[in-house]
PDB file of C-alpha atoms in Angstrom:
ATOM      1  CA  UNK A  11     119.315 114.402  97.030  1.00 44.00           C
ATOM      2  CA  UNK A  12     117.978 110.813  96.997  1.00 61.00           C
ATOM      3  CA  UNK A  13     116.176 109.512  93.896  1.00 74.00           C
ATOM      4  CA  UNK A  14     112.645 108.768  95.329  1.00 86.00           C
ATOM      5  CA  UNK A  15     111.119 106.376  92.684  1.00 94.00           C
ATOM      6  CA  UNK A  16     108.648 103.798  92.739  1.00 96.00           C
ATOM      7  CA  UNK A  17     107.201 100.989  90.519  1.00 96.00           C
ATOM      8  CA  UNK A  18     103.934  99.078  90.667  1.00 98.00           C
ATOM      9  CA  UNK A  19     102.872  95.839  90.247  1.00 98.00           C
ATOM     10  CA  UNK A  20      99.244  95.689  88.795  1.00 97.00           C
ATOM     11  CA  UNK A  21      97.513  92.804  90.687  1.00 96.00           C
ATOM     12  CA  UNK A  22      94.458  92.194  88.481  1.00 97.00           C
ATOM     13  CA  UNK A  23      96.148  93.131  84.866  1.00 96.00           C
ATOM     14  CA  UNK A  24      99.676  90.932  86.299  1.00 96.00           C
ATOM     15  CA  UNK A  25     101.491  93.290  84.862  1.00 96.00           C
ATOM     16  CA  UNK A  26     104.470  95.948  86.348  1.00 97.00           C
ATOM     17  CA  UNK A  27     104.045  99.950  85.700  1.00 97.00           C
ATOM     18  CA  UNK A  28     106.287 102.742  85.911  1.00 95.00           C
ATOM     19  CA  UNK A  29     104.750 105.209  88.622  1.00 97.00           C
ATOM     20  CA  UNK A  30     104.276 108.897  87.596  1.00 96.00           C
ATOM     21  CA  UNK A  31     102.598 110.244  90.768  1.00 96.00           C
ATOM     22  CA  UNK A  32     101.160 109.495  93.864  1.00 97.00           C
ATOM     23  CA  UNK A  33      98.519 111.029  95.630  1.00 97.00           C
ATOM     24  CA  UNK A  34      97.918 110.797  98.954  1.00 95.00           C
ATOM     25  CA  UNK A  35      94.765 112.616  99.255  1.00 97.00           C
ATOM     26  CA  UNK A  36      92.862 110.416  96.685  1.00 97.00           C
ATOM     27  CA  UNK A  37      94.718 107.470  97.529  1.00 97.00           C
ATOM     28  CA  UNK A  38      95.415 106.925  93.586  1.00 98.00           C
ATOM     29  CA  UNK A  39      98.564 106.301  91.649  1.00 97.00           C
ATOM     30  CA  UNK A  40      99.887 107.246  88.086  1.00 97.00           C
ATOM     31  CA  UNK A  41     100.981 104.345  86.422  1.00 97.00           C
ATOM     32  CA  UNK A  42     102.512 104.856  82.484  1.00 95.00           C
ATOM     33  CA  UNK A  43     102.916 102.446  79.862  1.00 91.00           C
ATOM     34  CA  UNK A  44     103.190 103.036  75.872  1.00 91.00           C
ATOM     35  CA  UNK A  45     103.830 106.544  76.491  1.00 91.00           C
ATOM     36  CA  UNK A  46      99.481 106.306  78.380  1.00 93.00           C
ATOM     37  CA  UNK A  47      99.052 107.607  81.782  1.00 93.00           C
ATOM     38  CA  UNK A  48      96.180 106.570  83.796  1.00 96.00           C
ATOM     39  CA  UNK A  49      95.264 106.762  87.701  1.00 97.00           C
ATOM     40  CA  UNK A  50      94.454 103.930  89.393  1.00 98.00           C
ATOM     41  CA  UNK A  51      93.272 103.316  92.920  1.00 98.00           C
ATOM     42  CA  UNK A  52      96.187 102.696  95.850  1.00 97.00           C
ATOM     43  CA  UNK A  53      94.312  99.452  96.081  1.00 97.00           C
ATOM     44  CA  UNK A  54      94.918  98.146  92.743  1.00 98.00           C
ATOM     45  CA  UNK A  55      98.915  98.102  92.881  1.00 98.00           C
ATOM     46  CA  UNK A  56     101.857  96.987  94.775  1.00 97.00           C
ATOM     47  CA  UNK A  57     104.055  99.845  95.110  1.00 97.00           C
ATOM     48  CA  UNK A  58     107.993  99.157  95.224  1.00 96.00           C
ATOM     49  CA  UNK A  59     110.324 101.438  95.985  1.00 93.00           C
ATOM     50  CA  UNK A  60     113.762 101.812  94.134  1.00 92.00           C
ATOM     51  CA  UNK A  61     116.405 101.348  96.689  1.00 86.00           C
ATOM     52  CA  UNK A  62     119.259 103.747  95.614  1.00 84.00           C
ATOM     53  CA  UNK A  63     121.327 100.828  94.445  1.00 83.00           C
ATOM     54  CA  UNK A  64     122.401  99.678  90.652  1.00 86.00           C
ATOM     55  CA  UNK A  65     123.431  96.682  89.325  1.00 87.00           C
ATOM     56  CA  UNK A  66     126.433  95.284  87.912  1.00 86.00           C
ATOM     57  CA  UNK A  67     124.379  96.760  84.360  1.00 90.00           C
ATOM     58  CA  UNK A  68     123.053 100.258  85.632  1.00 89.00           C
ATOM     59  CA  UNK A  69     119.680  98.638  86.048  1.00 92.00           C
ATOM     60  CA  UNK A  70     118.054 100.014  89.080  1.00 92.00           C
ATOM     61  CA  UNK A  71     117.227  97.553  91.761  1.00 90.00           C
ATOM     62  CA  UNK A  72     114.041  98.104  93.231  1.00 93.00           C
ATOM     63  CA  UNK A  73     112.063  96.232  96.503  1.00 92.00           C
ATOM     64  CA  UNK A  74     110.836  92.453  95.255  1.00 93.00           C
ATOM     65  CA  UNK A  75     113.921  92.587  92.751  1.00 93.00           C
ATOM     66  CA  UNK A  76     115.351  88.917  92.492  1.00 91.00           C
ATOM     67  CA  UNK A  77     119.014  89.185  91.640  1.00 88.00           C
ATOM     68  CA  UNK A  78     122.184  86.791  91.431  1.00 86.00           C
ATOM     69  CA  UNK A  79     124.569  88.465  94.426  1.00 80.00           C
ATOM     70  CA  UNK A  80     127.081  86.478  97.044  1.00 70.00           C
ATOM     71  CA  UNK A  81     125.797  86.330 100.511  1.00 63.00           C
ATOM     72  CA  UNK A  82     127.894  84.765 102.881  1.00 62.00           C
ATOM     73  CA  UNK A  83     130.226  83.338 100.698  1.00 67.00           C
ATOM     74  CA  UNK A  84     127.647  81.723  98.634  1.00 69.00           C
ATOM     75  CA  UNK A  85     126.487  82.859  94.823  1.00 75.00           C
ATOM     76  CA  UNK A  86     122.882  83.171  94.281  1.00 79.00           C
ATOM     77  CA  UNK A  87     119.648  84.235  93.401  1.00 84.00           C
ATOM     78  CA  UNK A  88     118.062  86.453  96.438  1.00 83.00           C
ATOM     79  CA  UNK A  89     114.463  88.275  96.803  1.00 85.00           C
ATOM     80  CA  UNK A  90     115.258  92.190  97.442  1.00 86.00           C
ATOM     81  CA  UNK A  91     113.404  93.364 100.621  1.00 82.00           C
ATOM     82  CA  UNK A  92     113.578  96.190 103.461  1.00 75.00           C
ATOM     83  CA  UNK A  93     114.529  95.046 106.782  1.00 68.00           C
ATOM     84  CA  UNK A  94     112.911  96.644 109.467  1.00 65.00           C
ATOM     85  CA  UNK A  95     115.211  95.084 112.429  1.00 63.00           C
ATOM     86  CA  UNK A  96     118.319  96.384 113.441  1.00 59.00           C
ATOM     87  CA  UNK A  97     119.810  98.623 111.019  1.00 56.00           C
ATOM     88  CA  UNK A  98     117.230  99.918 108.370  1.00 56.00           C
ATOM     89  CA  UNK A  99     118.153  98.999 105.516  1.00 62.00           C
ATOM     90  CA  UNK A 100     117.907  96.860 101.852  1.00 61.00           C
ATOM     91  CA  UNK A 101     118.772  93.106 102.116  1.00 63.00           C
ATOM     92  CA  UNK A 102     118.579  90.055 100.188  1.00 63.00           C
ATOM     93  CA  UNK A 103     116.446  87.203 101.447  1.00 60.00           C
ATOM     94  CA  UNK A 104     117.402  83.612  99.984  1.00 50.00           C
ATOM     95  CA  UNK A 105     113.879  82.768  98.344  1.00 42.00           C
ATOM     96  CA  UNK A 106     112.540  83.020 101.954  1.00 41.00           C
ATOM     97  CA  UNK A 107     114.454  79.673 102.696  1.00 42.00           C
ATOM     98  CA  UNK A 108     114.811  79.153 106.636  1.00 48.00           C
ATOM     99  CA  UNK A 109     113.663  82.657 107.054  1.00 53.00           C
ATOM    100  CA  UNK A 110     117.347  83.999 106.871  1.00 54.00           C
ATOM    101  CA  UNK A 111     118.241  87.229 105.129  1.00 56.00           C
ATOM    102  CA  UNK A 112     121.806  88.883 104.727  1.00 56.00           C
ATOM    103  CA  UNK A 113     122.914  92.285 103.401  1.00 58.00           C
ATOM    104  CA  UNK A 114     122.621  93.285  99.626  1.00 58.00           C
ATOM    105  CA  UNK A 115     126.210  93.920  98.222  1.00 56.00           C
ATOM    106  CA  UNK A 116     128.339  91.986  95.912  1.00 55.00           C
ATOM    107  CA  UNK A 117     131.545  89.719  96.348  1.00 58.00           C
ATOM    108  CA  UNK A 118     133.893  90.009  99.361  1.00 60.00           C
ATOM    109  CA  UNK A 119     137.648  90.625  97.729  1.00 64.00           C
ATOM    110  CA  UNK A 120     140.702  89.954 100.102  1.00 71.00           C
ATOM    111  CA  UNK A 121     141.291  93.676 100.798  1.00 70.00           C
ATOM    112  CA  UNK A 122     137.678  93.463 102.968  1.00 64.00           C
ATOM    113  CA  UNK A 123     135.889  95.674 100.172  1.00 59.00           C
ATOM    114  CA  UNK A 124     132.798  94.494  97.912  1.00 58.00           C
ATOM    115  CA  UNK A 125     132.864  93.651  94.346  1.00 58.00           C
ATOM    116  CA  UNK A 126     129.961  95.280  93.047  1.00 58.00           C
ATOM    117  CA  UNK A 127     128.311  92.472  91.092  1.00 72.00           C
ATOM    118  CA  UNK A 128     124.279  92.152  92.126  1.00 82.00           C
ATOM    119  CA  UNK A 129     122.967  91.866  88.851  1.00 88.00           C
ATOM    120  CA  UNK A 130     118.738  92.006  88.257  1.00 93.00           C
ATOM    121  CA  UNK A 131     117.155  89.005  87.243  1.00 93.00           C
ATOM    122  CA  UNK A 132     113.586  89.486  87.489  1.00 95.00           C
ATOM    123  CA  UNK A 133     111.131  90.251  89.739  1.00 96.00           C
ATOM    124  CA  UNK A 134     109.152  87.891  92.724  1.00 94.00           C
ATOM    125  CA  UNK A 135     105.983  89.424  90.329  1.00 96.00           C
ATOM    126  CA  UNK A 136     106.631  88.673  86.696  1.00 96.00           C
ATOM    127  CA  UNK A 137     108.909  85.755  88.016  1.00 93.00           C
ATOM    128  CA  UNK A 138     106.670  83.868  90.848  1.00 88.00           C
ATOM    129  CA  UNK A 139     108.518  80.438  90.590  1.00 86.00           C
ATOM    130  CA  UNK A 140     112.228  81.915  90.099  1.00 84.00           C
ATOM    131  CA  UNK A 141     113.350  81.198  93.052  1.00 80.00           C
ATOM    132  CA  UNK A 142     112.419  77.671  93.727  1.00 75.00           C
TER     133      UNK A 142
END
């Protein structure tokens, strides 16, 4: 069974929540922090999704992620997002930089597999600048 999980990104407080619960019908969330839970409105939050994937650390890796991953042949620091064209699926795009994105894995090794090495860095939320 997948691992459905989300976090949220409170826009007025600037600060990131674990989500508890979501509810649909009242169009509020469960956020917890400190061991607190409190409902908020849908309106209040950015909700990311965790995408099934783990870093080099066990860290998951969750939508608006930034982590250090080759693309391409090239090491560096990449914006987690979902592509909706083609293929659905998670990808990193390079700090929005020519518009380009390319798949989320780790270093190519000679044998044609990946290395898994995406390691977490921060977040396009707590980190706004991080990938200038």
């Amino acid at each position: 069974m997948n691992d459905i999980s989300f976090r949220a990104w409170h826009n007025e407080r600037e600060w990131m929540y674990e989500v508890t619960s979501i509810s649909f019908k009242t169009a509020t969330v469960g956020i917890e922090y400190d061991g607190i839970t409190e409902r908020v409105s849908t309106n209040e939050v950015v909700l990311l999704p965790f995408t099934g994937l783990m870093d080099t650390n066990g860290r998951r890796i969750y939508k608006g992620d930034i982590v250090i991953a080759w693309s391409q042949g090239v090491c560096g620091k990449f914006e987690v997002s979902l592509s909706r064209e083609g293929s659905p699926g998670w990808i990193l795009g390079c700090g929005r930089r020519d518009g380009v994105s390319w798949n989320l894995h780790g270093q190519k090794q000679s044998d044609g597999s990946y290395k898994d090495d995406v390691e977490v860095v921060g977040n396009i939320y707590e980190n706004p600048g991080f990938l200038d």
